Amino acid sequence: MLFGRKNRKPITIPQKKVAEWKYTTCNYCSTGCAIEIGLSDEGKVVTSRGHAGADVNRGKLCIKGLLEHELFESPGRGTQPLTREKFHQPFKPAEWDQALDYTAAKIKEIQTKYGRDSFAVISTGQLLTEEFYTLGKLVRGCIGTNNYDGNTTLCMASAVSGYKRSFGSDGPPGCYGDFEHTECLMAFGSNLPEQHPIIYWRLKEAKEKRNFPLIVVDPRVTMLAQFADIHLPITPGTDCVLINSMLHVIFKEGLEDRAYLEAHTNNLAELEALVLDKRYDPIHAQHECGIDEDRIRTVARLYAKAKSAMSIWTMGINQSTHGSDGVANINNLNLCTGNIGIPGGTSLSITGQCNAMGTREWSSCSGLPGYRVLEKEEHRQEIADFWGIDPEFFPKQRGLTETDIFPAIETGEIKGLWLVATNPMTSMPNTPRIRKAMEKLEFLVVQDCYEDVETNQYSHVYFPASVWAEKEGCHTNTERRVNLVRNALPAYANSKPDFWIFNQMAKRFDNGHIIHFPDTPEGAFEEMKTLSVGTDRTLDISGMSYDKIEQARGIQWPYRASEEGRKGQNGLKGDPRLYTDGKFQTPNGKANLICVDFVNNNEQPCDEYPFWLNSGRVVEHFHTRTRTGKIGNCNKFSPTPYMEMNPDAAEELGIKHQEYVRLTSRRGDAVVMVQLTHRVARNAVFIPFHFHDCVNRLTLGLLDPYSRQPAFKQCSARIEKVDQQEAARLNAERRAF
């Protein structure tokens, strides 16, 4: 009997008749799962399944991928372009030409009045790679603003910065296959079972076969921490202290790979001197990082003595004022133990969004296509020649990042903004400040699949974009694997693919008549292949084609045309690892050991705000719930904001399980439902970041000095009682989404 019911409903699985299966790639996280979409005789999408022949997921999908076919007709989809003169006025429907003409005219008007950089563009990590390349052409080559960035600054910027500082170039050096070879794995601030379930399945399967030690560094007892052999519940934001202390033990006990270090790295003496300082002796470091000295020594010895060892991390490292330093220090750890470029030895950043790698590679947000940089004259000349424009049109250094664009709106430097598939009213830290910035804009364009995205309340133009497999193009996943999204359905209502929107906008600018904009995504892919060629370039996709990618179910780069047929089964496998020859993308070909001397500038719990506030992802939702909030079997598990709280702390404050409370920081407040659990420490709370007007009303948003990524994870808060009936009313309103 279940809850007093004598007659339980039997579970029934309705029959779904599939006439045709269409190949595609999942559009949620960066795992890169290959999917088949089932279409009925009427051409309607009725189901989805994992592709059994794909190396990444081998037929498996998480809950989001299994239900992804429901996106096509989910509520809130945009049906037509909308325009208005003031954001507080009602929208008026418009034809595409009207909306595009109006937008182009306003961009030119703002740039003429205030300067080229007074208009900014913020993109995403969820478009197709060919769309990123085309948007980069439009912004860098036609509109000409230097204030252009992606929302990947909120998630992956520190990983990019750390890779560049250590290795001279972006790009994860390892692959999922390293799980099958490693003898020790250390996960920093990464909760794979909920963030990337299929990657976790790959890890779990490998561990069951060989039972290597799994060490998890996380302030919270995450699902991955529960499955770990060793859990290090670190003081938030002190990962660099822990790693320096591990390096102290490794150097003091002679466990480093001295031959590798002397042959392939710079700055060895400086790093050794830093970490051997008494501050990083485990006796002293334990008081900063919260991990006792014996445990630090045990973990350091385990890692250094393993035949191969690998580190993975996600937002627990990246979303910090020390994010770039944390990544560089993880790279230090692997360089010092000889664990770069070998099977089972790597620094593997677990990327957040489905195509954050694609935007890093080809969108020109931080530079120019194919990992080229604005600061190098030869790179500007190369792209200008290829596009057929004057290199002087390009700026000579990178402009503002996303996190600097919003303060520039406050100061009046930026007057207009175009947001593409991103929702800063929910995703940015300190959202009360973001709201005021939005109100100050003279012109805002929102381009999104969903008309009801929260940021659209401040827009002057709304472009309805097509979703996922209503388009065609590529994604690049965490392990540099390029995979294909085939077009399964026509665009919904009068929405359009992002590729089409960018191409049409380019026609409205002078350089758009000079630069060639291919009519198809495959045409753009061919341009990208040409720009990727180079024996010294890691990012070489010149040997790929759409048909080869689909046949292989994804190909890792580098995959050079000059080496076609040389590698692997049917010649369809790229290089699984970078830097296998010990040669890096630095001026002298050696990796840089980065000296990270930790300075604690985090906001700390105090008498007024006594709790650490942490945030993160849950398995059933993605980012700001723009999509998963519309899908019943995703949303029903977490339909409303909640907070994990330690039962002992709750008892002290007189708070009960499933009561509502008001959480307050120095920046704002949020009302949440309490979930009592020992997963969080007595002086800590955890809130999923997916909900609008919730945790990011509280977060601090101090920026990493190298990556400009915000510190979402470390700030302080207090808990107050709240009127339960009023809180329940607010809760009901939120659930209506």
Short mmCIF file of N, CA, C and O in Angstrom, two decimals, residues 120-124 126 149-154 353 401-407 409 417-439 441 444-448 450 452-459 623-626 689-699 710 712:
data_model
loop_
_atom_site.label_atom_id
_atom_site.label_comp_id
_atom_site.label_asym_id
_atom_site.label_seq_id
_atom_site.Cartn_x
_atom_site.Cartn_y
_atom_site.Cartn_z
N ALA A 120 27.33 46.15 -27.32
CA ALA A 120 27.97 44.90 -26.89
C ALA A 120 27.14 43.70 -27.31
O ALA A 120 25.92 43.80 -27.48
N VAL A 121 27.80 42.55 -27.43
CA VAL A 121 27.14 41.29 -27.77
C VAL A 121 27.59 40.24 -26.76
O VAL A 121 28.79 40.10 -26.50
N ILE A 122 26.63 39.52 -26.20
CA ILE A 122 26.94 38.40 -25.29
C ILE A 122 26.27 37.15 -25.83
O ILE A 122 25.05 37.11 -26.03
N SER A 123 27.08 36.15 -26.06
CA SER A 123 26.61 34.91 -26.65
C SER A 123 26.49 33.82 -25.58
O SER A 123 26.25 34.11 -24.42
N THR A 124 26.73 32.58 -25.95
CA THR A 124 26.37 31.43 -25.13
C THR A 124 27.36 30.29 -25.36
O THR A 124 28.35 30.45 -26.06
N GLN A 126 25.74 27.28 -26.19
CA GLN A 126 24.72 26.32 -26.61
C GLN A 126 24.33 26.41 -28.08
O GLN A 126 23.42 25.71 -28.51
N ASP A 149 31.43 38.87 -25.89
CA ASP A 149 31.84 37.76 -25.04
C ASP A 149 30.72 36.73 -25.01
O ASP A 149 29.63 36.96 -25.54
N GLY A 150 30.99 35.60 -24.34
CA GLY A 150 29.99 34.55 -24.18
C GLY A 150 29.72 34.28 -22.72
O GLY A 150 30.53 34.61 -21.85
N ASN A 151 28.56 33.67 -22.45
CA ASN A 151 28.25 33.35 -21.05
C ASN A 151 29.13 32.24 -20.51
O ASN A 151 29.06 31.91 -19.32
N THR A 152 30.01 31.68 -21.35
CA THR A 152 30.99 30.71 -20.85
C THR A 152 31.98 31.38 -19.89
O THR A 152 32.68 30.69 -19.15
N THR A 153 32.02 32.71 -19.87
CA THR A 153 32.80 33.42 -18.84
C THR A 153 32.30 33.06 -17.45
O THR A 153 33.06 33.10 -16.48
N LEU A 154 31.03 32.70 -17.33
CA LEU A 154 30.47 32.33 -16.04
C LEU A 154 30.82 30.91 -15.63
O LEU A 154 30.65 30.55 -14.47
N GLN A 353 28.62 23.65 -20.65
CA GLN A 353 27.57 23.64 -21.66
C GLN A 353 27.93 22.74 -22.84
O GLN A 353 29.10 22.46 -23.09
N THR A 401 34.89 41.48 -20.99
CA THR A 401 34.21 40.20 -20.80
C THR A 401 32.77 40.46 -20.37
O THR A 401 32.40 41.59 -20.03
N GLU A 402 31.97 39.40 -20.32
CA GLU A 402 30.57 39.55 -19.91
C GLU A 402 30.45 40.22 -18.54
O GLU A 402 29.62 41.10 -18.33
N THR A 403 31.30 39.80 -17.62
CA THR A 403 31.20 40.31 -16.25
C THR A 403 31.66 41.76 -16.13
O THR A 403 31.40 42.42 -15.12
N ASP A 404 32.36 42.27 -17.15
CA ASP A 404 32.74 43.69 -17.18
C ASP A 404 31.77 44.51 -18.03
O ASP A 404 31.72 45.74 -17.91
N ILE A 405 31.02 43.84 -18.89
CA ILE A 405 30.06 44.56 -19.74
C ILE A 405 28.94 45.17 -18.91
O ILE A 405 28.54 46.33 -19.14
N PHE A 406 28.43 44.44 -17.92
CA PHE A 406 27.32 44.98 -17.13
C PHE A 406 27.72 46.19 -16.29
O PHE A 406 26.98 47.19 -16.24
N PRO A 407 28.88 46.20 -15.63
CA PRO A 407 29.32 47.44 -14.98
C PRO A 407 29.52 48.59 -15.97
O PRO A 407 29.29 49.76 -15.63
N ILE A 409 27.67 49.11 -18.55
CA ILE A 409 26.32 49.65 -18.79
C ILE A 409 25.99 50.65 -17.68
O ILE A 409 25.45 51.74 -17.94
N LEU A 417 22.82 46.34 -26.26
CA LEU A 417 23.27 44.98 -25.96
C LEU A 417 22.44 43.98 -26.75
O LEU A 417 21.22 44.13 -26.89
N TRP A 418 23.11 42.95 -27.27
CA TRP A 418 22.44 41.84 -27.96
C TRP A 418 22.78 40.57 -27.19
O TRP A 418 23.95 40.20 -27.08
N LEU A 419 21.76 39.91 -26.64
CA LEU A 419 21.93 38.67 -25.88
C LEU A 419 21.48 37.50 -26.74
O LEU A 419 20.34 37.49 -27.23
N VAL A 420 22.35 36.52 -26.91
CA VAL A 420 22.05 35.35 -27.74
C VAL A 420 22.03 34.10 -26.86
O VAL A 420 23.08 33.69 -26.35
N ALA A 421 20.85 33.53 -26.63
CA ALA A 421 20.71 32.26 -25.90
C ALA A 421 21.34 32.31 -24.52
O ALA A 421 21.99 31.36 -24.09
N THR A 422 21.18 33.42 -23.84
CA THR A 422 21.67 33.53 -22.46
C THR A 422 20.71 34.37 -21.65
O THR A 422 20.00 35.22 -22.20
N ASN A 423 20.69 34.14 -20.35
CA ASN A 423 19.64 34.69 -19.49
C ASN A 423 20.25 35.30 -18.23
O ASN A 423 20.14 34.74 -17.14
N PRO A 424 20.93 36.45 -18.35
CA PRO A 424 21.66 37.00 -17.21
C PRO A 424 20.78 37.41 -16.03
O PRO A 424 21.29 37.52 -14.92
N MET A 425 19.48 37.59 -16.25
CA MET A 425 18.61 37.93 -15.13
C MET A 425 18.50 36.79 -14.12
O MET A 425 18.04 36.99 -13.00
N THR A 426 18.90 35.59 -14.52
CA THR A 426 18.95 34.47 -13.59
C THR A 426 20.38 33.98 -13.37
O THR A 426 20.73 33.57 -12.27
N SER A 427 21.21 34.04 -14.40
CA SER A 427 22.53 33.39 -14.32
C SER A 427 23.62 34.26 -13.72
O SER A 427 24.61 33.74 -13.22
N MET A 428 23.50 35.58 -13.78
CA MET A 428 24.57 36.45 -13.28
C MET A 428 24.50 36.59 -11.76
O MET A 428 23.41 36.60 -11.18
N PRO A 429 25.66 36.74 -11.09
CA PRO A 429 25.64 37.00 -9.65
C PRO A 429 25.11 38.40 -9.36
O PRO A 429 25.15 39.28 -10.23
N ASN A 430 24.60 38.56 -8.15
CA ASN A 430 24.11 39.87 -7.69
C ASN A 430 23.07 40.42 -8.66
O ASN A 430 23.19 41.53 -9.19
N THR A 431 22.00 39.64 -8.90
CA THR A 431 21.01 40.01 -9.91
C THR A 431 20.28 41.33 -9.64
O THR A 431 19.86 41.97 -10.61
N PRO A 432 20.13 41.81 -8.41
CA PRO A 432 19.52 43.15 -8.27
C PRO A 432 20.32 44.22 -9.03
O PRO A 432 19.73 45.14 -9.61
N ARG A 433 21.64 44.08 -9.04
CA ARG A 433 22.48 45.03 -9.77
C ARG A 433 22.31 44.86 -11.28
O ARG A 433 22.29 45.85 -12.03
N ILE A 434 22.15 43.61 -11.74
CA ILE A 434 21.95 43.35 -13.17
C ILE A 434 20.62 43.95 -13.63
O ILE A 434 20.52 44.53 -14.72
N ARG A 435 19.60 43.84 -12.80
CA ARG A 435 18.29 44.39 -13.14
C ARG A 435 18.38 45.90 -13.39
O ARG A 435 17.82 46.43 -14.36
N LYS A 436 19.09 46.60 -12.53
CA LYS A 436 19.25 48.06 -12.70
C LYS A 436 20.01 48.37 -13.98
O LYS A 436 19.71 49.36 -14.67
N ALA A 437 21.01 47.55 -14.31
CA ALA A 437 21.77 47.77 -15.55
C ALA A 437 20.87 47.59 -16.77
O ALA A 437 20.91 48.38 -17.72
N MET A 438 20.03 46.56 -16.75
CA MET A 438 19.11 46.31 -17.86
C MET A 438 18.17 47.49 -18.09
O MET A 438 17.88 47.88 -19.23
N GLU A 439 17.70 48.06 -17.00
CA GLU A 439 16.77 49.20 -17.11
C GLU A 439 17.43 50.42 -17.74
O GLU A 439 16.76 51.27 -18.31
N LEU A 441 19.70 50.40 -20.25
CA LEU A 441 20.06 50.24 -21.65
C LEU A 441 19.12 51.03 -22.57
O LEU A 441 17.91 51.07 -22.36
N LEU A 444 18.03 46.85 -26.27
CA LEU A 444 18.36 45.47 -25.92
C LEU A 444 17.67 44.51 -26.89
O LEU A 444 16.47 44.60 -27.12
N VAL A 445 18.46 43.60 -27.45
CA VAL A 445 17.94 42.54 -28.31
C VAL A 445 18.10 41.22 -27.56
O VAL A 445 19.18 40.92 -27.05
N VAL A 446 17.04 40.44 -27.50
CA VAL A 446 17.09 39.10 -26.91
C VAL A 446 16.77 38.09 -28.00
O VAL A 446 15.71 38.16 -28.64
N GLN A 447 17.70 37.18 -28.24
CA GLN A 447 17.53 36.11 -29.23
C GLN A 447 17.49 34.79 -28.47
O GLN A 447 18.48 34.39 -27.87
N ASP A 448 16.33 34.14 -28.48
CA ASP A 448 16.17 32.94 -27.66
C ASP A 448 15.06 32.08 -28.24
O ASP A 448 14.16 32.58 -28.92
N TYR A 450 12.86 30.73 -26.41
CA TYR A 450 11.69 30.92 -25.55
C TYR A 450 11.40 32.40 -25.33
O TYR A 450 12.26 33.16 -24.87
N ASP A 452 9.38 33.58 -23.13
CA ASP A 452 9.17 33.91 -21.72
C ASP A 452 10.46 33.86 -20.89
O ASP A 452 10.41 33.87 -19.66
N VAL A 453 11.63 33.83 -21.55
CA VAL A 453 12.89 33.89 -20.81
C VAL A 453 12.92 35.20 -20.02
O VAL A 453 12.51 36.25 -20.50
N GLU A 454 13.39 35.14 -18.77
CA GLU A 454 13.22 36.28 -17.84
C GLU A 454 13.80 37.58 -18.37
O GLU A 454 13.23 38.65 -18.18
N THR A 455 14.95 37.51 -19.04
CA THR A 455 15.61 38.73 -19.49
C THR A 455 14.80 39.45 -20.57
O THR A 455 15.00 40.65 -20.79
N ASN A 456 13.88 38.74 -21.21
CA ASN A 456 13.09 39.36 -22.29
C ASN A 456 12.19 40.48 -21.78
O ASN A 456 11.69 41.29 -22.58
N GLN A 457 11.97 40.55 -20.48
CA GLN A 457 11.12 41.63 -19.95
C GLN A 457 11.76 43.00 -20.18
O GLN A 457 11.06 44.01 -20.13
N TYR A 458 13.07 43.06 -20.47
CA TYR A 458 13.74 44.34 -20.67
C TYR A 458 14.12 44.59 -22.12
O TYR A 458 14.77 45.59 -22.42
N SER A 459 13.74 43.70 -23.04
CA SER A 459 14.20 43.83 -24.42
C SER A 459 13.34 44.81 -25.22
O SER A 459 12.17 45.06 -24.90
N HIS A 623 20.97 24.81 -16.22
CA HIS A 623 21.16 26.26 -16.18
C HIS A 623 19.94 26.98 -15.61
O HIS A 623 19.55 26.71 -14.50
N THR A 624 19.31 27.87 -16.35
CA THR A 624 18.26 28.70 -15.74
C THR A 624 16.85 28.14 -15.98
O THR A 624 15.88 28.88 -15.93
N ARG A 625 16.74 26.85 -16.25
CA ARG A 625 15.46 26.14 -16.41
C ARG A 625 14.65 26.64 -17.60
O ARG A 625 13.46 26.34 -17.70
N THR A 626 15.26 27.42 -18.49
CA THR A 626 14.52 27.89 -19.65
C THR A 626 13.91 26.72 -20.41
O THR A 626 12.80 26.81 -20.92
N PHE A 689 21.38 26.39 -8.44
CA PHE A 689 21.45 27.73 -9.05
C PHE A 689 20.43 27.97 -10.16
O PHE A 689 20.43 29.01 -10.81
N HIS A 690 19.53 27.04 -10.40
CA HIS A 690 18.68 27.08 -11.59
C HIS A 690 17.51 28.06 -11.50
O HIS A 690 16.91 28.38 -12.52
N PHE A 691 17.18 28.52 -10.31
CA PHE A 691 15.90 29.20 -10.12
C PHE A 691 16.04 30.72 -10.22
O PHE A 691 16.96 31.32 -9.67
N HIS A 692 15.06 31.33 -10.89
CA HIS A 692 15.00 32.78 -11.06
C HIS A 692 14.70 33.45 -9.71
O HIS A 692 13.96 32.92 -8.89
N ASP A 693 15.29 34.63 -9.51
CA ASP A 693 15.09 35.40 -8.28
C ASP A 693 15.40 34.56 -7.04
O ASP A 693 14.66 34.58 -6.06
N CYS A 694 16.49 33.84 -7.10
CA CYS A 694 16.84 32.98 -5.97
C CYS A 694 18.30 33.19 -5.58
O CYS A 694 18.68 34.30 -5.20
N VAL A 695 19.15 32.17 -5.73
CA VAL A 695 20.48 32.22 -5.13
C VAL A 695 21.34 33.36 -5.67
O VAL A 695 22.15 33.94 -4.94
N ASN A 696 21.15 33.72 -6.96
CA ASN A 696 22.00 34.78 -7.50
C ASN A 696 21.56 36.19 -7.10
O ASN A 696 22.19 37.17 -7.49
N ARG A 697 20.50 36.28 -6.31
CA ARG A 697 20.22 37.54 -5.61
C ARG A 697 21.20 37.74 -4.45
O ARG A 697 21.34 38.84 -3.93
N LEU A 698 21.86 36.63 -4.05
CA LEU A 698 22.70 36.64 -2.86
C LEU A 698 24.20 36.58 -3.17
O LEU A 698 25.01 37.07 -2.39
N THR A 699 24.55 35.97 -4.31
CA THR A 699 25.96 35.66 -4.58
C THR A 699 26.81 36.91 -4.72
O THR A 699 26.33 37.98 -5.10
N PRO A 710 33.17 34.97 -12.22
CA PRO A 710 32.70 35.33 -10.88
C PRO A 710 32.87 34.20 -9.86
O PRO A 710 32.85 33.02 -10.20
N PHE A 712 30.92 32.41 -7.66
CA PHE A 712 29.56 32.05 -7.26
C PHE A 712 29.55 31.22 -5.97
O PHE A 712 28.54 31.15 -5.29
#
